[in-house]
Structures are given as C-alpha cells and as structure tokens.
GROMACS .gro file of C-alpha atoms in nm:
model
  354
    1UNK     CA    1   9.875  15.158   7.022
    2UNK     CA    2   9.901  15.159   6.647
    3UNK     CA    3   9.573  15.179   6.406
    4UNK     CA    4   9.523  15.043   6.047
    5UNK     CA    5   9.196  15.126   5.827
    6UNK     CA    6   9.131  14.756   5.623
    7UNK     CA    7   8.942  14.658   5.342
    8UNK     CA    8   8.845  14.341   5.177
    9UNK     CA    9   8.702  14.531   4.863
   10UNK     CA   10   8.381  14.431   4.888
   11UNK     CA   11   8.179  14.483   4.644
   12UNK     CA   12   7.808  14.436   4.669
   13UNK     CA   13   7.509  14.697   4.670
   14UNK     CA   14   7.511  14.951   4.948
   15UNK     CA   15   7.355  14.756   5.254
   16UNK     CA   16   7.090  15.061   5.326
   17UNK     CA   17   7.062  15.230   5.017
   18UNK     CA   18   7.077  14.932   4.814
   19UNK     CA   19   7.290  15.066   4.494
   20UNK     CA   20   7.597  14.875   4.366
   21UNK     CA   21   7.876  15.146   4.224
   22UNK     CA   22   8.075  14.995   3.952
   23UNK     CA   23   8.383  14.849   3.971
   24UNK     CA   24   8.583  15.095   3.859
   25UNK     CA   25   8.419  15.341   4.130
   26UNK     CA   26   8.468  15.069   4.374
   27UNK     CA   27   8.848  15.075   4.329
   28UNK     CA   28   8.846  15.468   4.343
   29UNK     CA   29   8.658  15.446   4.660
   30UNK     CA   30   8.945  15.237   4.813
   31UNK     CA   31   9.250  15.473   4.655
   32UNK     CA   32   9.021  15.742   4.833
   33UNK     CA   33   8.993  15.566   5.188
   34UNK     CA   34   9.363  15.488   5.146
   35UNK     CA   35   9.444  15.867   5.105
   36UNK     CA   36   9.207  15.959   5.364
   37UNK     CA   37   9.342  15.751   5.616
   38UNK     CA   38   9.690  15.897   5.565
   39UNK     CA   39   9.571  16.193   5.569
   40UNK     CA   40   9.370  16.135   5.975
   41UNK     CA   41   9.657  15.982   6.091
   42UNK     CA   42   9.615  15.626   6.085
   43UNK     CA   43   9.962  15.397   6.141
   44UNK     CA   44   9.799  15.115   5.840
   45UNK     CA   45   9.648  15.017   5.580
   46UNK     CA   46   9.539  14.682   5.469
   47UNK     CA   47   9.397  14.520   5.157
   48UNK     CA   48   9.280  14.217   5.166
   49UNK     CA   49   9.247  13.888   4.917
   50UNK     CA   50   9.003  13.683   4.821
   51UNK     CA   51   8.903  13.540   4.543
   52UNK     CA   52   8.545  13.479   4.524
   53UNK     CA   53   8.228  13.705   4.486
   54UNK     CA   54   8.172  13.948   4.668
   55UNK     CA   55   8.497  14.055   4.659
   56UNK     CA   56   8.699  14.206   4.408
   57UNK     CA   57   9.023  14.197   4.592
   58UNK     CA   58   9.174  13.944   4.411
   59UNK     CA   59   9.556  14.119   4.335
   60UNK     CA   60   9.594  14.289   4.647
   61UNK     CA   61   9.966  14.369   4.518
   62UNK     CA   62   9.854  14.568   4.221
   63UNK     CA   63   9.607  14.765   4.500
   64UNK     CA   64   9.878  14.821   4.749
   65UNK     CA   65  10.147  14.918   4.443
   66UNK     CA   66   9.896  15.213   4.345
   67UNK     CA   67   9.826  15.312   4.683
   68UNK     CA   68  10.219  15.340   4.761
   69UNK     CA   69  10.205  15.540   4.453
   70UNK     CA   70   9.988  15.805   4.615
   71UNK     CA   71  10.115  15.789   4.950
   72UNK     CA   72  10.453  15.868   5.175
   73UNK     CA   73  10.396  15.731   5.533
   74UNK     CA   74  10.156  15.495   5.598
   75UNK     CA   75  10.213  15.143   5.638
   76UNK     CA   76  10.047  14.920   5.368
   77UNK     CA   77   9.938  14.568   5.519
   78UNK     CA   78   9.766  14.300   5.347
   79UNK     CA   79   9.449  14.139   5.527
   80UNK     CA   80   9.556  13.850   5.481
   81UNK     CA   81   9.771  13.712   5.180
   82UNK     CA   82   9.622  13.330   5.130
   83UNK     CA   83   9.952  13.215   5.137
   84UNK     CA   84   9.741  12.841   5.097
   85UNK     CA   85   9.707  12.918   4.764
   86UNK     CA   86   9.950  13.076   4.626
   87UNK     CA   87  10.338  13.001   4.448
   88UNK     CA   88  10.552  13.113   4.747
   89UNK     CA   89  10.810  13.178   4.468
   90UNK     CA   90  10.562  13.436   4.257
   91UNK     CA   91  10.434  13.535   4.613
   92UNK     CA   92  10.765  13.684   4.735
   93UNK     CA   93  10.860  13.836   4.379
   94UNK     CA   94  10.520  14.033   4.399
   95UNK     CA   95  10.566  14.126   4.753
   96UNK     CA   96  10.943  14.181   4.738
   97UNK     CA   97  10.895  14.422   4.437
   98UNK     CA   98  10.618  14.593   4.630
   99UNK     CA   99  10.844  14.680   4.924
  100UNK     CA  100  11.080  14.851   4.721
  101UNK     CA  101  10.846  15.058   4.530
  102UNK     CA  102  10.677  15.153   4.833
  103UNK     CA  103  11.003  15.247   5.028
  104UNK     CA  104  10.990  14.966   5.296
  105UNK     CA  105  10.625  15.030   5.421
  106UNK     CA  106  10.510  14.686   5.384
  107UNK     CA  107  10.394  14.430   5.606
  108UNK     CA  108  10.257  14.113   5.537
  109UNK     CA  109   9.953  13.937   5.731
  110UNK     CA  110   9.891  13.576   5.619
  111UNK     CA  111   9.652  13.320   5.656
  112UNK     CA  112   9.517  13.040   5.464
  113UNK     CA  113   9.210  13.198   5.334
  114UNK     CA  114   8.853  13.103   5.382
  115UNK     CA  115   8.571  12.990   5.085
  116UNK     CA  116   8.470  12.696   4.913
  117UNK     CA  117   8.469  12.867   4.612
  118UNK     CA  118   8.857  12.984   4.612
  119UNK     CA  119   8.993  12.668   4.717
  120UNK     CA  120   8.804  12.490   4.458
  121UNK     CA  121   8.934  12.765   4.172
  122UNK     CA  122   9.317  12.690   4.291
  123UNK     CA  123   9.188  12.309   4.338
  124UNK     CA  124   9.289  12.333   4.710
  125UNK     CA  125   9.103  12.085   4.965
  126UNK     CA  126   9.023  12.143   5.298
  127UNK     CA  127   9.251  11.850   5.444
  128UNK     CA  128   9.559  11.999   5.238
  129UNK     CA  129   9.537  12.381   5.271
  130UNK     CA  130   9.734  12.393   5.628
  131UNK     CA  131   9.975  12.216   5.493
  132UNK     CA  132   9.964  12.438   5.196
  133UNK     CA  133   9.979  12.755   5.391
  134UNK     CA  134  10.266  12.616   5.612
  135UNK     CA  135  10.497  12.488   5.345
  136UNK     CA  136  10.443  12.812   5.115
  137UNK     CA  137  10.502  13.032   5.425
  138UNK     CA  138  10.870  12.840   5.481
  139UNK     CA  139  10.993  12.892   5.157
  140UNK     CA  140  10.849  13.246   5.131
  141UNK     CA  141  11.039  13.327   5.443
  142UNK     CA  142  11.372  13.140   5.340
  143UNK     CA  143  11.349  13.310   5.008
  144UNK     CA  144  11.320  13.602   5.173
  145UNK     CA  145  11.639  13.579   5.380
  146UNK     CA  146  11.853  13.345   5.215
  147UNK     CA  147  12.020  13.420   4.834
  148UNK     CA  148  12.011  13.110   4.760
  149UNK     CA  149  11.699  12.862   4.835
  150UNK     CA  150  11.711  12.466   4.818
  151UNK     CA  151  11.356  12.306   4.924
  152UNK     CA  152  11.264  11.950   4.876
  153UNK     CA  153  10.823  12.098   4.832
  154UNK     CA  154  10.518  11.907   4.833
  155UNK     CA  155  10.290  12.136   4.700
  156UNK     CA  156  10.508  12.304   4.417
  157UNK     CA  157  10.847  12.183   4.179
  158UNK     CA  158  11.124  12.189   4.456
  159UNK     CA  159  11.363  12.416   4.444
  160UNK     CA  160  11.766  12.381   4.437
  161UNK     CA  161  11.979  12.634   4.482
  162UNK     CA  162  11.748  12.871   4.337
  163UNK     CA  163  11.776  13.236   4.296
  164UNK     CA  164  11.464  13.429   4.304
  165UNK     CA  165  11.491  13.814   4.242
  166UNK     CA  166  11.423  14.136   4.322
  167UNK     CA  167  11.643  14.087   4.632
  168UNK     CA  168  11.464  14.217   4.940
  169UNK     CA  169  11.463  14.566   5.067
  170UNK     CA  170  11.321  14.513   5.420
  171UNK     CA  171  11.560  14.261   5.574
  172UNK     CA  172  11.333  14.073   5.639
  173UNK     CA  173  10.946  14.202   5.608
  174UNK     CA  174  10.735  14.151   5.921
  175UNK     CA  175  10.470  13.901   5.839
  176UNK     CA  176  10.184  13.872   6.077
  177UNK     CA  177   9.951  13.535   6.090
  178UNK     CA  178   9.609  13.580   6.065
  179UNK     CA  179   9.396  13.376   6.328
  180UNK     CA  180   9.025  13.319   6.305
  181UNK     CA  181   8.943  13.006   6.491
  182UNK     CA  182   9.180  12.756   6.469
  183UNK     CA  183   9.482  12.693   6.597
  184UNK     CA  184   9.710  12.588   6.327
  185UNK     CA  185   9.820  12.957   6.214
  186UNK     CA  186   9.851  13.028   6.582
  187UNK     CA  187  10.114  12.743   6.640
  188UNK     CA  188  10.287  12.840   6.328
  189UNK     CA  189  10.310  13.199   6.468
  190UNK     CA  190  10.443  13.127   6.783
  191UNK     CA  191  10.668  12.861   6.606
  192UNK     CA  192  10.895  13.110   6.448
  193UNK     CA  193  10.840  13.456   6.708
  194UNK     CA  194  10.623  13.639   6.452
  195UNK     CA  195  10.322  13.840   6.570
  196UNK     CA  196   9.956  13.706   6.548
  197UNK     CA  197   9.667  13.923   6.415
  198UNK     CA  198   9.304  13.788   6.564
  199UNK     CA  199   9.022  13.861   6.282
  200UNK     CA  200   8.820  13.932   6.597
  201UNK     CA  201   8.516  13.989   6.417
  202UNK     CA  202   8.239  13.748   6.374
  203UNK     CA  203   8.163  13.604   6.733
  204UNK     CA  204   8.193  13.757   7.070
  205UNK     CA  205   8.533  13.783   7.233
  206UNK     CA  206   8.586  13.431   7.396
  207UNK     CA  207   8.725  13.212   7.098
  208UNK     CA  208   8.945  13.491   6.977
  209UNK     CA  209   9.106  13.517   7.354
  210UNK     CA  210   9.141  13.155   7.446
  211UNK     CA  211   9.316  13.156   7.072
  212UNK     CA  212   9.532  13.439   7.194
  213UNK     CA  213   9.591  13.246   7.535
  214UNK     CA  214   9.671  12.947   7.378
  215UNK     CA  215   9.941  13.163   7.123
  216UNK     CA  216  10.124  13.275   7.418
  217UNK     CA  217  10.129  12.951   7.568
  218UNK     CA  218  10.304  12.816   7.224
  219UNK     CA  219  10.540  13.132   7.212
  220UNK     CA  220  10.706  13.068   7.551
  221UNK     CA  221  10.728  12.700   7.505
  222UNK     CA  222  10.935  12.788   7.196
  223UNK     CA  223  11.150  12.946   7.373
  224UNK     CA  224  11.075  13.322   7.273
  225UNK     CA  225  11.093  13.611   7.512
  226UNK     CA  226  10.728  13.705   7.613
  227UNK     CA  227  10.825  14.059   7.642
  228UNK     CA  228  10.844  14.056   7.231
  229UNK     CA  229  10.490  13.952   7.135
  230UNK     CA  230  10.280  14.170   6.965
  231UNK     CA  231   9.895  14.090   6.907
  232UNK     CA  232   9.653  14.252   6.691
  233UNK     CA  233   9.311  14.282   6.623
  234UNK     CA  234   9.013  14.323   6.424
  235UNK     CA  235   8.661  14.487   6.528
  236UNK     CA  236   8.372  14.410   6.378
  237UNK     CA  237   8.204  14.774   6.305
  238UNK     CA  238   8.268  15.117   6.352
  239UNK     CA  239   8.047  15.456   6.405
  240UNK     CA  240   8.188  15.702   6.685
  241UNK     CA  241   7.932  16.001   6.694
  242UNK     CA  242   7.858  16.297   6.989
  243UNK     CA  243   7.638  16.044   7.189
  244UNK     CA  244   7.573  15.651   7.199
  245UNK     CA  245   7.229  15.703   7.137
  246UNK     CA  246   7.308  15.874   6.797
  247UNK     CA  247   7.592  15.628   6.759
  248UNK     CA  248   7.302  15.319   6.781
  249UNK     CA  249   7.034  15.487   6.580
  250UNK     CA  250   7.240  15.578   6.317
  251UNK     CA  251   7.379  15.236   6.263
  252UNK     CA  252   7.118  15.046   6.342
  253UNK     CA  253   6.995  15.012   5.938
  254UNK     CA  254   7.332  14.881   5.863
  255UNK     CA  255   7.303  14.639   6.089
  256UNK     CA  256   6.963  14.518   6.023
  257UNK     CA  257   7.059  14.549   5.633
  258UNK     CA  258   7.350  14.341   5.679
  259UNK     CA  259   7.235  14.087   5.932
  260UNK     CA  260   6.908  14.042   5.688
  261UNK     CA  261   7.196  13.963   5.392
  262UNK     CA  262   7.350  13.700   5.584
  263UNK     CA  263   7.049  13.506   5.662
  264UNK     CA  264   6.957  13.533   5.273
  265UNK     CA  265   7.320  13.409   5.226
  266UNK     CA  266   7.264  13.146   5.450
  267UNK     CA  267   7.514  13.238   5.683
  268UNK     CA  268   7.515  13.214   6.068
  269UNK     CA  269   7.329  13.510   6.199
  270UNK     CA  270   7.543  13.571   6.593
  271UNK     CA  271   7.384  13.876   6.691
  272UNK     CA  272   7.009  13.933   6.625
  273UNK     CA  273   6.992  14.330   6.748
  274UNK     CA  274   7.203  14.617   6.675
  275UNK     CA  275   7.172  14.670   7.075
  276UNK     CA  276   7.344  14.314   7.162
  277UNK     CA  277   7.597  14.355   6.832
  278UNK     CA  278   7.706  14.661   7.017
  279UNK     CA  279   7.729  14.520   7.363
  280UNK     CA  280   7.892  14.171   7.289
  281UNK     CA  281   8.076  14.197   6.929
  282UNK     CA  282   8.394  14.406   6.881
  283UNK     CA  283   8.208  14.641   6.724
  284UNK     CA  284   8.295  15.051   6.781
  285UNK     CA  285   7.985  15.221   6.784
  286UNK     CA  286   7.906  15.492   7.105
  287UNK     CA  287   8.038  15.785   7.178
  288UNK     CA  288   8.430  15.835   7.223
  289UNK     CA  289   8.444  15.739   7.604
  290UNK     CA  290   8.253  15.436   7.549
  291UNK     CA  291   8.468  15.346   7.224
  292UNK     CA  292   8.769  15.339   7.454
  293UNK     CA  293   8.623  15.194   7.753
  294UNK     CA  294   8.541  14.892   7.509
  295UNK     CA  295   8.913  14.901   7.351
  296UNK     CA  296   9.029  14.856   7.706
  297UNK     CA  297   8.821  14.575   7.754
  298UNK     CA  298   8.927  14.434   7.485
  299UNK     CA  299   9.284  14.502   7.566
  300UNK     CA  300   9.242  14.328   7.910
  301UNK     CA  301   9.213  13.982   7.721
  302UNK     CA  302   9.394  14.030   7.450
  303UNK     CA  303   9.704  14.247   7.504
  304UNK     CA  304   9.693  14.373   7.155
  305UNK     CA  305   9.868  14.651   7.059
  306UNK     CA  306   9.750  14.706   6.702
  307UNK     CA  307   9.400  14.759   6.624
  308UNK     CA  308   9.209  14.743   6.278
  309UNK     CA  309   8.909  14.926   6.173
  310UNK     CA  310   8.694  14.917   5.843
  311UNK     CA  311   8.826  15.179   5.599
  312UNK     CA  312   8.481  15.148   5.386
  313UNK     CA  313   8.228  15.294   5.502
  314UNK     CA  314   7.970  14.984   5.427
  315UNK     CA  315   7.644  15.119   5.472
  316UNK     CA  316   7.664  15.514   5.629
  317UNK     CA  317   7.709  15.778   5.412
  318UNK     CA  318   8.042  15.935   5.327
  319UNK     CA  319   7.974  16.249   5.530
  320UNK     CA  320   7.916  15.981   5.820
  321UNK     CA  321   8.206  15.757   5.773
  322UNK     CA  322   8.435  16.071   5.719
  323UNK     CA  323   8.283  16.242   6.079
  324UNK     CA  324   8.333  15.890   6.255
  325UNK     CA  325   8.690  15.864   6.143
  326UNK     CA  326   8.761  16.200   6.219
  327UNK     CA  327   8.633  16.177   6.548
  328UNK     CA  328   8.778  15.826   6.659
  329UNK     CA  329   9.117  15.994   6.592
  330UNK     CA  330   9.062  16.328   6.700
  331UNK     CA  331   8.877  16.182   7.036
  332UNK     CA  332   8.953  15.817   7.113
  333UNK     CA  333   9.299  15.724   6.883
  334UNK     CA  334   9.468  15.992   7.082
  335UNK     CA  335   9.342  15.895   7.434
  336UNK     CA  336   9.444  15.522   7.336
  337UNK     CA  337   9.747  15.595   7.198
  338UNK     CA  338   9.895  15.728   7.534
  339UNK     CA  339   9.749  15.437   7.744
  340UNK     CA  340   9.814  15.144   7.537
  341UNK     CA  341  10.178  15.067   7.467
  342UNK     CA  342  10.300  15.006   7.078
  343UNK     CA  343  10.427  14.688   6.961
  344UNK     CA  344  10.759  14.639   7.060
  345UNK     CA  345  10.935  14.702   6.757
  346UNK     CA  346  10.975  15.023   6.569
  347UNK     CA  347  10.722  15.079   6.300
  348UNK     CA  348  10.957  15.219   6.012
  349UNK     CA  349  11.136  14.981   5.790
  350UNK     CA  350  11.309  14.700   5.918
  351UNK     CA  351  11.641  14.733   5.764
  352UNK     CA  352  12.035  14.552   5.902
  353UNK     CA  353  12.171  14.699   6.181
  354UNK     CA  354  12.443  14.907   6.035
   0.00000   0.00000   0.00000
C-alpha cells in the first residue's frame, strides 16, 4: 500500500486555538509538511485547488513547482485539478512543464471541482460542468499523447492540428479521477482504464463503496482487465497516539471546533460526537492496532491500494501532528505496507518501454 500526505491549503483560524497565521506563513507551513513528509517516508503528496475562501490553493502548479524544488523522491499529486474549469490547452502546458522540472514525479488527480462560488468566478453552471470536465479531460489527454491535436470543442476555440509545447516527459502522466458522490467521473474513469481516487471523507463508508462497486462494474464492461485497477482513498482525520483513549481525548476539541464551524457555515453536520466520527467516518484516530484494523476494514470494501492522509495538522499542535505522523509510519504504514498489495503499476516515472 502506498501513502500520500494532502492538503487543500486551507486557510482559516486554528479550529482550537482560534488564531489565523498569515498567508505567507500558511504557504511555509505547507513547503514544511511537504518536506516533512519526504522526510517520514510517505509515497505522495498532494495539493489541492480551489478557488474560493477558505482556501488559498488556487495555483496548485506554482505549489507543487516549489515543492519539487525542495524535494528528490516523493511523488507530487494534485487533489484534484478542476479540470471543469480550466483551458485543457494552458492546463497541460502548466502540468507538462511541471513534470519535467520535477523529474517525472507527477501525477494528476482530477475532478470537476465543488463550490458555487468557483463555478460562478469561471461562469461555469451546474448543468454544463460534466460536460466541461469531460471534454477538457479528452483534449488534455490527446494533447498529452499526440504531437499534433485536432478537436472540434464546445467549451473552448477548437483546435486543428495544433501543437502545444513543452512536449511531455512522462509518456503519458497517470491521471487519477476524483469521485465524491456521483457517478459521472466514475464512468469516465472506467471509460478509458485510469484509476479512481474516492474523497472518502464526509459521510460514512456506504456511498463511497457502492461508487467503487459501481466503477468496477463500468471497468469490466469496457473491456479492461480487472487485475489492473487501482483505487484510492481519502480519510477524513488523523491522530495515532500510545492508546485510543489518548487518541479520542486529544482530538476531541478539533472535532467539536470543527463540527461547531460547519453548523455556523451552514453546512451538513454527519457526525454529532467525536466518539461516532471515530467509529463510522474514515477517520484515523486510536492507537496503531486499531488504525490498521480500520484500514482493513476499509480495504475489505474498497480494495484500495493508495491511501491519503491530511498533511496539516488542522487543529493539534505541531509537536502532535509531528508524533502522529511519526508514529502512523513507524507503527501502522509499515504493518500495512506488507499486508496490502501496491497498485499494480510501478510508482517511478512512467516513461516508453525502451
């Protein structure tokens, strides 16, 4: 099993102590997390894009550029590039450029976004925006593998035999679709064999498994070998400490911080306690054996091999966040790793077989 640390840069006051760092500091913060995470281990890590308060990931290229910059193994993912809004053309220069400078470590996760606010800034309507994210996505991935690019586009100035450089370095980069709730990105995953990544993190497991279900379902009525799916997934918190009972006090007041935020937000409140967050989200909080009894579970549905965890630490302190990190990789990454197979396709650049 493979693990990625993910932010969406958000950037709001601290849930518990209730003190908003500035921008600047916020960025650090992530170039910090990304280093860190390189530095315990992890196989990942993902920036995500939105572009609406409270987040300030906006150019999650320029992020991922720097933080290639200061790296040399780790895989840089994005979480998920709203593919619904964006110039496919501009999309795949950005990205395409990134993958050189960053050696080949890049994979892509898209998705069509979510927030009012975004699609009205790129004047994108709800109706339209699948059709927006699936049209973008088949030029991006034709531009990516074809040198020269005809497309008779909707949703942008079509394109004749049009050139669009830097040429790639991965040939081709592995893009992931990001699945929520709705089946649309799952048929377009399974539509062209490319691996599905469940957000997994706002309701309890059955949605997210009946969506994984129905994407294998899609994938072998395509026509694609089952054995070469790969699934991934979110969770919804993490805090591994010495004992569950220190795991559950400790993050209880960023829970009940962040719960009490969404219901002044005015947005749908699942789990009440920290107790029933713990027991029925996809939330990692216990002690090591009960962090990967709950992966297991997890895995039973799903059959993911990839795994994403918050690289911010949203709420504990840094000592905490550094101690829980430590730990799930010292204690449960390791254990998991050995009894969940990886994805079945090598992790290092995808380059032409020579």
């Amino acid at each position: 099993m493979k693990f990625l640390a993910i932010t969406l840069i958000v950037h709001r006051p601290d849930p518990v102590t209730g003190v908003q760092k500035s921008t600047q500091d916020r960025f650090r913060e992530v170039l910090d997390n990304a280093l860190l995470a390189e530095e315990l281990g992890f196989d990942g890590f993902g920036v995500g894009e939105r572009h609406e308060r409270p987040f300030i990931s906006s150019s999650p290229t320029v992020v991922l550029s720097h933080i290639a910059a200061l790296t040399r193994r780790i895989r840089l993912f994005t979480a998920v590039t709203t593919l619904s809004l964006l110039d496919p053309v501009r999309a795949y220069e950005d990205y395409a450029t990134l993958d050189h400078l960053s050696g080949g470590r890049l994979d892509l996760i898209i998705g069509k976004g979510n927030g009012a606010a975004q699609r009205e800034l790129f004047h994108v309507t709800p109706e339209d925006q699948w059709e927006r994210n699936a049209e973008s996505y088949e030029v991006f991935r034709r531009l990516w593998r074809q040198d020269k690019v005809t497309a008779d586009t909707r949703f942008r100035p079509p394109l004749t035999d049009a050139e669009v450089w830097p040429r790639p370095y991965q040939q081709p980069v592995r893009v992931w679709h990001g699945s929520a709730t709705s089946k649309e990105s799952v048929d377009l995953a399974a539509r062209y064999g490319d691996p599905l990544f469940s957000a997994n993190v706002t309701n309890p497991i059955e949605p997210y498994a009946e969506l994984i279900r129905y994407y294998r379902e899609r994938w072998e009525h395509h026509g694609h070998d089952p054995a070469a799916i790969a699934v991934g997934a979110g969770s919804a918190g993490l805090y591994v400490a010495r004992t569950s009972q220190e795991a559950v006090e400790t993050y209880r007041p960023v829970f009940e911080s962040t719960r009490d935020f969404q219901r002044r937000a005015g947005l749908p409140v699942v789990f009440e306690t920290v107790e029933d967050f713990v027991e029925r989200s996809s939330a990692l909080i216990g002690s090591p054996q009960q962090v990967i009894e709950k992966v297991h579970r997890y895995h039973a549905e799903f059959g993911h091999t990839v795994l994403h965890l918050h690289a911010d630490a949203g709420g504990l302190t840094d000592a905490q966040h550094r101690d829980s990190l430590e730990r799930f990789q010292g204690e449960v990454a390791s254990v998991l790793r050995k009894e969940i197979p990886d994805p079945p396709f090598d992790w290092a650049p995808v380059r032409p077989a020579v």
